[in-house]
Amino acid sequence: MTATTLLRRNLPKMCSNRTAQSRVRPQDSGESGPVLASATVRGRRETRRAPALFVATGLVLALALPGAGGANPTQQADALRSQQTALGSRSHAALMNLYSLDSRLTQARAQLASLRQRVFDVRAQQARVVQEQAIARHAWRESVDALGAHLRTLYEQAEPDAIAILVGASSIDDAVTRLDQLQFSARLSRQTIAQTRTAQRSLARLRITLAARAAELQHLLAQAEETTAALEQARTQRVAYLASLARQRSLNAKQIDRLQVASAQIAARSQTITAEQETVSVAAPVSTDGNTLTVSATGYSLPGHTATGMPVGWGVVAVDPAVIPLGTRMTIPGYGEGIAADVGSAVRGETIDLWFPTLAQARAWGRRTVTITLH
């Protein structure tokens, strides 16, 4: 359960609950040792009436300052605001990174599309080469068959000589034509065979070249696909990261709003407590502008909230408002920074009570006379 939820639930009961809580004394438990605190610190006590608005304002301002360890709403809100600033910087950096990724991804996709088109073109060329090789083989076979048929005809009918052609011709033109046809038929068959063989060799070399080019393009295509996939994965992760930052910033904004409400409630509670104090002491509050004050300091360890409604935590100090106004920051030797954020019937005069996380730490502190510096 969050401190804000506890505060909202317990705030109306704070004043009455304080009188029912008592701090642990070694002598109360039958042990010997230093005195941790006297009777109830959080109960109502009699003090001289102080300017309520001044004290409440001082408490809120003190809670906003660093150095006190109490987990008060103002400090939490300030921490969340700092976190919001850091989240904003991280979001901006992530957005710039996403922009760079998008640019690289666009280039990678374009290169991938180009390689795929080149692979398609090479495969189309390979298919055409295979088809042309088939045509060349067919032409070669036909030429060989034609030449063979011509040779068989010459063998079967005996090779005609030029005199026989001239004698059998009806004219000189007819004789010349017959001689040309005889030579052309044989020459054409031989040329066709030679051309088809040359074409087959060229197509075979082209097929090898295309196969090597296709293998190279396939390798480049695999690399491009891997690069594109990696960039797409990185982009997906970056988008998810940006979304998580946005969700965190939204949650922080809501939490800051809740903490501001809690801080206002603490200030109001502090004003009420101060207004209700009636003192039998005639001592005037000390100045808090860098003065020092020698006090008797004890330690205690209790869960919950202070009389002002602030969650307990390191740095919470119970004081006599007649001597040290609520909201006063102070430096305690051996303890550190603290805030006057609690009161109690046993804390009177120049006495303070320091909060510790554990009973063992409170007992180890015991009762000490220290000179504190008020801020």
CSV table of C-alpha atoms in Angstrom, one decimal:
chain,number,residue,atom,x,y,z
A,1,MET,CA,0.0,0.0,0.0
A,2,THR,CA,1.4,3.4,-0.9
A,3,ALA,CA,2.2,6.1,1.6
A,4,THR,CA,-0.5,8.3,0.0
A,5,THR,CA,-3.1,5.7,0.4
A,6,LEU,CA,-2.1,5.2,4.1
A,7,LEU,CA,-2.2,8.9,4.5
A,8,ARG,CA,-5.7,9.3,3.1
A,9,ARG,CA,-7.0,6.4,5.2
A,10,ASN,CA,-5.4,7.3,8.5
A,11,LEU,CA,-5.4,11.1,8.3
A,12,PRO,CA,-8.8,11.6,10.1
A,13,LYS,CA,-7.6,9.3,12.9
A,14,MET,CA,-4.1,10.8,13.4
A,15,CYS,CA,-4.8,13.0,16.3
A,16,SER,CA,-6.7,10.4,18.3
A,17,ASN,CA,-4.4,7.5,17.4
A,18,ARG,CA,-1.3,9.4,18.7
A,19,THR,CA,-2.6,9.2,22.3
A,20,ALA,CA,-2.9,5.4,22.0
A,21,GLN,CA,0.7,4.8,20.8
A,22,SER,CA,3.6,4.8,23.3
A,23,ARG,CA,7.3,4.5,22.7
A,24,VAL,CA,9.4,1.7,24.0
A,25,ARG,CA,11.5,2.4,27.0
A,26,PRO,CA,14.1,-0.1,28.2
A,27,GLN,CA,12.9,0.3,31.7
A,28,ASP,CA,9.3,-0.5,30.7
A,29,SER,CA,10.4,-3.9,29.3
A,30,GLY,CA,12.5,-4.7,32.3
A,31,GLU,CA,15.8,-4.1,30.5
A,32,SER,CA,18.5,-1.8,31.5
A,33,GLY,CA,19.8,0.6,29.0
A,34,PRO,CA,19.4,4.1,27.6
A,35,VAL,CA,16.1,5.8,27.6
A,36,LEU,CA,14.6,5.8,24.1
A,37,ALA,CA,11.7,8.1,24.7
A,38,SER,CA,9.2,9.0,27.4
A,39,ALA,CA,5.5,8.5,27.2
A,40,THR,CA,3.5,9.3,24.0
A,41,VAL,CA,5.2,11.6,21.6
A,42,ARG,CA,2.4,11.7,19.0
A,43,GLY,CA,-0.4,12.5,21.4
A,44,ARG,CA,-1.8,15.9,21.9
A,45,ARG,CA,0.3,18.0,24.3
A,46,GLU,CA,-0.1,21.4,25.9
A,47,THR,CA,2.0,24.1,24.3
A,48,ARG,CA,1.6,27.7,23.9
A,49,ARG,CA,-0.5,28.7,20.8
A,50,ALA,CA,1.8,29.6,17.9
A,51,PRO,CA,1.0,31.3,14.6
A,52,ALA,CA,-0.6,28.3,12.8
A,53,LEU,CA,-0.3,29.5,9.2
A,54,PHE,CA,3.4,30.3,9.7
A,55,VAL,CA,4.2,26.9,11.2
A,56,ALA,CA,2.3,25.0,8.5
A,57,THR,CA,3.9,27.0,5.8
A,58,GLY,CA,7.3,26.3,7.3
A,59,LEU,CA,6.7,22.6,7.5
A,60,VAL,CA,5.7,22.4,3.8
A,61,LEU,CA,8.7,24.4,2.8
A,62,ALA,CA,11.0,22.3,4.9
A,63,LEU,CA,9.6,19.1,3.4
A,64,ALA,CA,10.5,20.3,0.0
A,65,LEU,CA,14.1,20.8,0.9
A,66,PRO,CA,16.7,18.0,0.5
A,67,GLY,CA,18.5,16.4,3.4
A,68,ALA,CA,15.7,15.0,5.5
A,69,GLY,CA,15.2,11.2,5.2
A,70,GLY,CA,11.5,11.1,6.0
A,71,ALA,CA,9.5,9.7,3.1
A,72,ASN,CA,7.2,12.8,3.0
A,73,PRO,CA,5.0,13.5,0.0
A,74,THR,CA,6.8,16.7,-1.0
A,75,GLN,CA,10.1,15.0,-1.2
A,76,GLN,CA,8.5,12.1,-3.1
A,77,ALA,CA,6.9,14.6,-5.5
A,78,ASP,CA,10.2,16.4,-6.0
A,79,ALA,CA,12.0,13.0,-6.6
A,80,LEU,CA,9.3,12.1,-9.2
A,81,ARG,CA,9.7,15.5,-10.9
A,82,SER,CA,13.4,14.8,-11.2
A,83,GLN,CA,12.6,11.4,-12.5
A,84,GLN,CA,10.1,13.0,-15.0
A,85,THR,CA,12.9,15.2,-16.3
A,86,ALA,CA,15.3,12.2,-16.6
A,87,LEU,CA,12.5,10.3,-18.3
A,88,GLY,CA,12.0,13.2,-20.7
A,89,SER,CA,15.7,13.2,-21.6
A,90,ARG,CA,15.6,9.4,-22.1
A,91,SER,CA,12.5,9.7,-24.2
A,92,HIS,CA,14.1,12.4,-26.4
A,93,ALA,CA,17.3,10.3,-26.8
A,94,ALA,CA,15.2,7.2,-27.6
A,95,LEU,CA,13.1,9.2,-30.1
A,96,MET,CA,16.3,10.4,-31.9
A,97,ASN,CA,17.6,6.9,-31.9
A,98,LEU,CA,14.3,5.7,-33.4
A,99,TYR,CA,14.6,8.4,-36.1
A,100,SER,CA,18.0,7.1,-37.0
A,101,LEU,CA,16.7,3.5,-37.0
A,102,ASP,CA,13.9,4.5,-39.3
A,103,SER,CA,16.3,6.1,-41.7
A,104,ARG,CA,18.6,3.0,-41.7
A,105,LEU,CA,15.6,0.7,-42.0
A,106,THR,CA,14.2,2.6,-45.0
A,107,GLN,CA,17.6,2.3,-46.7
A,108,ALA,CA,17.9,-1.3,-45.8
A,109,ARG,CA,14.4,-2.1,-47.2
A,110,ALA,CA,15.2,-0.2,-50.4
A,111,GLN,CA,18.4,-2.2,-50.8
A,112,LEU,CA,16.6,-5.4,-50.1
A,113,ALA,CA,14.0,-4.6,-52.7
A,114,SER,CA,16.7,-3.8,-55.2
A,115,LEU,CA,18.6,-7.0,-54.5
A,116,ARG,CA,15.4,-9.0,-54.9
A,117,GLN,CA,14.7,-7.4,-58.2
A,118,ARG,CA,18.3,-8.1,-59.4
A,119,VAL,CA,18.0,-11.8,-58.3
A,120,PHE,CA,14.7,-12.0,-60.2
A,121,ASP,CA,16.3,-10.5,-63.3
A,122,VAL,CA,19.3,-12.9,-63.1
A,123,ARG,CA,17.0,-15.9,-62.7
A,124,ALA,CA,15.0,-14.7,-65.8
A,125,GLN,CA,18.2,-14.4,-67.7
A,126,GLN,CA,19.2,-17.9,-66.6
A,127,ALA,CA,15.8,-19.2,-67.9
A,128,ARG,CA,16.4,-17.5,-71.2
A,129,VAL,CA,19.9,-19.0,-71.5
A,130,VAL,CA,18.5,-22.5,-70.9
A,131,GLN,CA,15.9,-21.9,-73.5
A,132,GLU,CA,18.4,-20.6,-76.0
A,133,GLN,CA,20.7,-23.5,-75.3
A,134,ALA,CA,17.8,-25.9,-76.2
A,135,ILE,CA,17.2,-24.0,-79.4
A,136,ALA,CA,20.9,-24.1,-80.3
A,137,ARG,CA,21.1,-27.8,-79.6
A,138,HIS,CA,18.0,-28.3,-81.8
A,139,ALA,CA,19.5,-26.3,-84.7
A,140,TRP,CA,22.7,-28.1,-84.4
A,141,ARG,CA,21.0,-31.5,-84.6
A,142,GLU,CA,19.0,-30.3,-87.7
A,143,SER,CA,22.1,-29.1,-89.4
A,144,VAL,CA,23.9,-32.3,-88.7
A,145,ASP,CA,21.0,-34.3,-90.0
A,146,ALA,CA,20.7,-32.2,-93.1
A,147,LEU,CA,24.4,-32.5,-93.8
A,148,GLY,CA,24.2,-36.3,-93.3
A,149,ALA,CA,21.3,-36.6,-95.7
A,150,HIS,CA,23.2,-34.6,-98.3
A,151,LEU,CA,26.2,-36.9,-97.9
A,152,ARG,CA,24.0,-40.0,-98.2
A,153,THR,CA,22.4,-38.6,-101.3
A,154,LEU,CA,25.8,-38.0,-102.9
A,155,TYR,CA,27.0,-41.5,-101.9
A,156,GLU,CA,23.9,-43.2,-103.3
A,157,GLN,CA,23.6,-41.3,-106.5
A,158,ALA,CA,27.3,-40.8,-107.0
A,159,GLU,CA,28.8,-37.3,-107.0
A,160,PRO,CA,27.9,-35.4,-110.2
A,161,ASP,CA,30.7,-33.8,-112.0
A,162,ALA,CA,30.7,-30.4,-113.7
A,163,ILE,CA,30.7,-31.8,-117.2
A,164,ALA,CA,27.6,-33.9,-116.6
A,165,ILE,CA,25.8,-30.8,-115.1
A,166,LEU,CA,26.8,-28.8,-118.1
A,167,VAL,CA,25.6,-31.4,-120.6
A,168,GLY,CA,22.4,-31.9,-118.8
A,169,ALA,CA,21.6,-28.2,-118.4
A,170,SER,CA,19.2,-26.6,-120.7
A,171,SER,CA,21.2,-23.4,-120.8
A,172,ILE,CA,24.3,-21.9,-119.4
A,173,ASP,CA,22.4,-20.1,-116.7
A,174,ASP,CA,20.8,-23.4,-115.7
A,175,ALA,CA,24.2,-25.0,-115.5
A,176,VAL,CA,25.6,-22.2,-113.3
A,177,THR,CA,22.6,-22.4,-111.0
A,178,ARG,CA,22.9,-26.1,-110.5
A,179,LEU,CA,26.6,-25.9,-109.7
A,180,ASP,CA,26.0,-23.1,-107.2
A,181,GLN,CA,23.2,-25.1,-105.5
A,182,LEU,CA,25.4,-28.1,-105.2
A,183,GLN,CA,28.2,-26.1,-103.5
A,184,PHE,CA,25.8,-23.9,-101.4
A,185,SER,CA,24.0,-26.8,-99.9
A,186,ALA,CA,27.2,-28.4,-98.5
A,187,ARG,CA,28.6,-25.0,-97.4
A,188,LEU,CA,25.4,-24.0,-95.6
A,189,SER,CA,25.2,-27.2,-93.6
A,190,ARG,CA,28.8,-26.8,-92.5
A,191,GLN,CA,28.3,-23.1,-91.6
A,192,THR,CA,25.2,-23.9,-89.6
A,193,ILE,CA,27.0,-26.6,-87.6
A,194,ALA,CA,29.8,-24.2,-86.8
A,195,GLN,CA,27.5,-21.4,-85.8
A,196,THR,CA,25.4,-23.6,-83.5
A,197,ARG,CA,28.6,-25.0,-81.9
A,198,THR,CA,29.8,-21.4,-81.3
A,199,ALA,CA,26.4,-20.4,-79.9
A,200,GLN,CA,26.4,-23.4,-77.5
A,201,ARG,CA,29.9,-22.5,-76.2
A,202,SER,CA,28.8,-18.9,-75.6
A,203,LEU,CA,25.6,-19.9,-73.9
A,204,ALA,CA,27.5,-22.3,-71.7
A,205,ARG,CA,29.9,-19.6,-70.6
A,206,LEU,CA,27.0,-17.1,-70.1
A,207,ARG,CA,25.2,-19.7,-68.0
A,208,ILE,CA,28.3,-20.1,-65.7
A,209,THR,CA,28.6,-16.4,-65.4
A,210,LEU,CA,24.9,-16.0,-64.5
A,211,ALA,CA,25.2,-18.8,-61.9
A,212,ALA,CA,28.1,-17.1,-60.2
A,213,ARG,CA,26.2,-13.7,-60.3
A,214,ALA,CA,23.1,-15.4,-58.9
A,215,ALA,CA,25.1,-17.0,-56.1
A,216,GLU,CA,26.7,-13.6,-55.2
A,217,LEU,CA,23.3,-11.8,-55.3
A,218,GLN,CA,21.8,-14.6,-53.1
A,219,HIS,CA,24.5,-14.0,-50.6
A,220,LEU,CA,24.0,-10.2,-50.6
A,221,LEU,CA,20.2,-10.8,-50.4
A,222,ALA,CA,20.6,-13.0,-47.3
A,223,GLN,CA,22.8,-10.3,-45.7
A,224,ALA,CA,20.3,-7.6,-46.5
A,225,GLU,CA,17.4,-9.7,-45.1
A,226,GLU,CA,19.4,-10.3,-41.9
A,227,THR,CA,20.2,-6.6,-41.6
A,228,THR,CA,16.6,-5.5,-42.3
A,229,ALA,CA,15.3,-8.1,-39.8
A,230,ALA,CA,17.8,-6.8,-37.1
A,231,LEU,CA,16.8,-3.2,-37.7
A,232,GLU,CA,13.1,-4.1,-37.6
A,233,GLN,CA,13.6,-5.9,-34.3
A,234,ALA,CA,15.6,-3.0,-32.9
A,235,ARG,CA,12.9,-0.6,-34.0
A,236,THR,CA,10.2,-2.7,-32.3
A,237,GLN,CA,12.2,-2.7,-29.1
A,238,ARG,CA,12.8,1.0,-29.3
A,239,VAL,CA,9.1,1.7,-29.8
A,240,ALA,CA,8.3,-0.6,-26.9
A,241,TYR,CA,10.9,1.3,-24.8
A,242,LEU,CA,9.4,4.6,-25.8
A,243,ALA,CA,5.9,3.3,-24.8
A,244,SER,CA,7.2,2.2,-21.4
A,245,LEU,CA,8.7,5.6,-20.8
A,246,ALA,CA,5.5,7.3,-21.8
A,247,ARG,CA,3.5,5.0,-19.4
A,248,GLN,CA,6.0,5.7,-16.6
A,249,ARG,CA,5.8,9.4,-17.2
A,250,SER,CA,2.0,9.2,-17.1
A,251,LEU,CA,2.1,7.2,-13.9
A,252,ASN,CA,4.5,9.7,-12.3
A,253,ALA,CA,2.3,12.6,-13.3
A,254,LYS,CA,-0.7,11.0,-11.5
A,255,GLN,CA,1.5,10.1,-8.5
A,256,ILE,CA,2.8,13.7,-8.3
A,257,ASP,CA,-0.8,15.0,-8.3
A,258,ARG,CA,-1.7,12.6,-5.5
A,259,LEU,CA,1.4,13.6,-3.5
A,260,GLN,CA,0.6,17.3,-3.9
A,261,VAL,CA,-2.8,16.6,-2.4
A,262,ALA,CA,-1.1,14.6,0.5
A,263,SER,CA,1.3,17.5,1.0
A,264,ALA,CA,-1.6,19.9,1.3
A,265,GLN,CA,-3.3,17.6,3.8
A,266,ILE,CA,-0.1,17.4,5.9
A,267,ALA,CA,0.2,21.2,5.9
A,268,ALA,CA,-3.5,21.5,7.0
A,269,ARG,CA,-3.0,18.9,9.7
A,270,SER,CA,0.1,20.8,11.0
A,271,GLN,CA,-1.8,24.0,11.1
A,272,THR,CA,-4.6,22.3,13.1
A,273,ILE,CA,-2.1,20.7,15.6
A,274,THR,CA,-0.3,24.0,16.1
A,275,ALA,CA,-3.6,25.9,16.6
A,276,GLU,CA,-4.7,23.3,19.2
A,277,GLN,CA,-1.6,23.5,21.3
A,278,GLU,CA,-1.9,25.2,24.7
A,279,THR,CA,1.3,25.4,26.6
A,280,VAL,CA,2.2,25.8,30.2
A,281,SER,CA,5.7,26.7,29.2
A,282,VAL,CA,6.7,30.3,29.1
A,283,ALA,CA,9.8,29.7,26.9
A,284,ALA,CA,9.7,31.5,23.5
A,285,PRO,CA,10.5,29.7,20.3
A,286,VAL,CA,14.2,30.0,19.3
A,287,SER,CA,15.2,31.6,16.1
A,288,THR,CA,15.8,29.1,13.3
A,289,ASP,CA,18.1,31.3,11.3
A,290,GLY,CA,21.4,29.3,11.7
A,291,ASN,CA,21.2,29.2,15.5
A,292,THR,CA,22.5,26.4,17.5
A,293,LEU,CA,20.7,24.8,20.4
A,294,THR,CA,21.8,22.2,22.9
A,295,VAL,CA,19.1,19.6,23.4
A,296,SER,CA,18.6,16.2,24.9
A,297,ALA,CA,18.1,13.8,22.0
A,298,THR,CA,16.4,10.4,22.3
A,299,GLY,CA,15.5,7.8,19.7
A,300,TYR,CA,12.4,5.9,18.9
A,301,SER,CA,11.2,3.4,16.3
A,302,LEU,CA,7.5,3.3,15.4
A,303,PRO,CA,5.7,2.7,12.1
A,304,GLY,CA,2.9,4.8,10.6
A,305,HIS,CA,2.6,8.5,10.3
A,306,THR,CA,3.6,11.5,12.4
A,307,ALA,CA,1.1,13.7,14.2
A,308,THR,CA,1.2,16.0,11.2
A,309,GLY,CA,0.2,13.1,8.9
A,310,MET,CA,3.6,12.7,7.3
A,311,PRO,CA,4.9,9.1,6.9
A,312,VAL,CA,7.6,8.3,9.3
A,313,GLY,CA,11.1,8.0,8.0
A,314,TRP,CA,14.7,8.9,8.6
A,315,GLY,CA,14.9,12.6,9.4
A,316,VAL,CA,11.6,12.9,11.2
A,317,VAL,CA,12.1,14.7,14.5
A,318,ALA,CA,9.6,15.2,17.3
A,319,VAL,CA,10.0,18.6,19.0
A,320,ASP,CA,8.3,21.0,21.4
A,321,PRO,CA,6.8,23.6,19.1
A,322,ALA,CA,7.1,26.1,21.8
A,323,VAL,CA,10.9,25.8,21.4
A,324,ILE,CA,11.4,24.6,17.9
A,325,PRO,CA,8.6,25.4,15.4
A,326,LEU,CA,7.2,22.6,13.3
A,327,GLY,CA,8.8,22.6,9.8
A,328,THR,CA,12.3,23.6,11.1
A,329,ARG,CA,15.2,21.9,9.4
A,330,MET,CA,18.1,21.0,11.6
A,331,THR,CA,21.5,19.3,11.6
A,332,ILE,CA,21.9,16.7,14.4
A,333,PRO,CA,25.5,15.5,15.1
A,334,GLY,CA,25.7,11.8,14.8
A,335,TYR,CA,22.3,11.6,13.0
A,336,GLY,CA,22.3,13.9,10.1
A,337,GLU,CA,19.6,16.2,8.7
A,338,GLY,CA,16.2,16.3,10.2
A,339,ILE,CA,12.8,18.1,10.1
A,340,ALA,CA,10.6,19.0,13.0
A,341,ALA,CA,7.6,17.1,11.9
A,342,ASP,CA,6.2,15.4,15.0
A,343,VAL,CA,5.1,16.4,18.5
A,344,GLY,CA,4.3,14.5,21.7
A,345,SER,CA,3.4,15.0,25.3
A,346,ALA,CA,6.8,13.8,26.5
A,347,VAL,CA,8.8,16.1,24.3
A,348,ARG,CA,9.0,19.3,26.2
A,349,GLY,CA,11.4,22.1,26.3
A,350,GLU,CA,14.9,21.5,24.8
A,351,THR,CA,14.2,17.9,24.0
A,352,ILE,CA,14.0,16.2,20.7
A,353,ASP,CA,13.1,12.6,19.6
A,354,LEU,CA,14.7,11.1,16.5
A,355,TRP,CA,13.1,8.4,14.4
A,356,PHE,CA,15.1,5.2,13.6
A,357,PRO,CA,14.1,2.4,11.3
A,358,THR,CA,14.7,-0.3,13.9
A,359,LEU,CA,14.4,-0.6,17.7
A,360,ALA,CA,18.0,-1.7,17.9
A,361,GLN,CA,19.2,1.5,16.2
A,362,ALA,CA,17.0,3.6,18.6
A,363,ARG,CA,18.5,1.8,21.6
A,364,ALA,CA,22.0,2.2,20.3
A,365,TRP,CA,21.3,5.9,20.1
A,366,GLY,CA,20.0,6.1,23.7
A,367,ARG,CA,19.8,9.6,25.2
A,368,ARG,CA,22.5,12.1,24.2
A,369,THR,CA,23.1,15.7,24.8
A,370,VAL,CA,23.9,17.3,21.4
A,371,THR,CA,24.2,20.8,20.0
A,372,ILE,CA,22.0,21.0,16.9
A,373,THR,CA,22.0,23.7,14.2
A,374,LEU,CA,18.7,25.1,13.1
A,375,HIS,CA,18.1,26.2,9.5
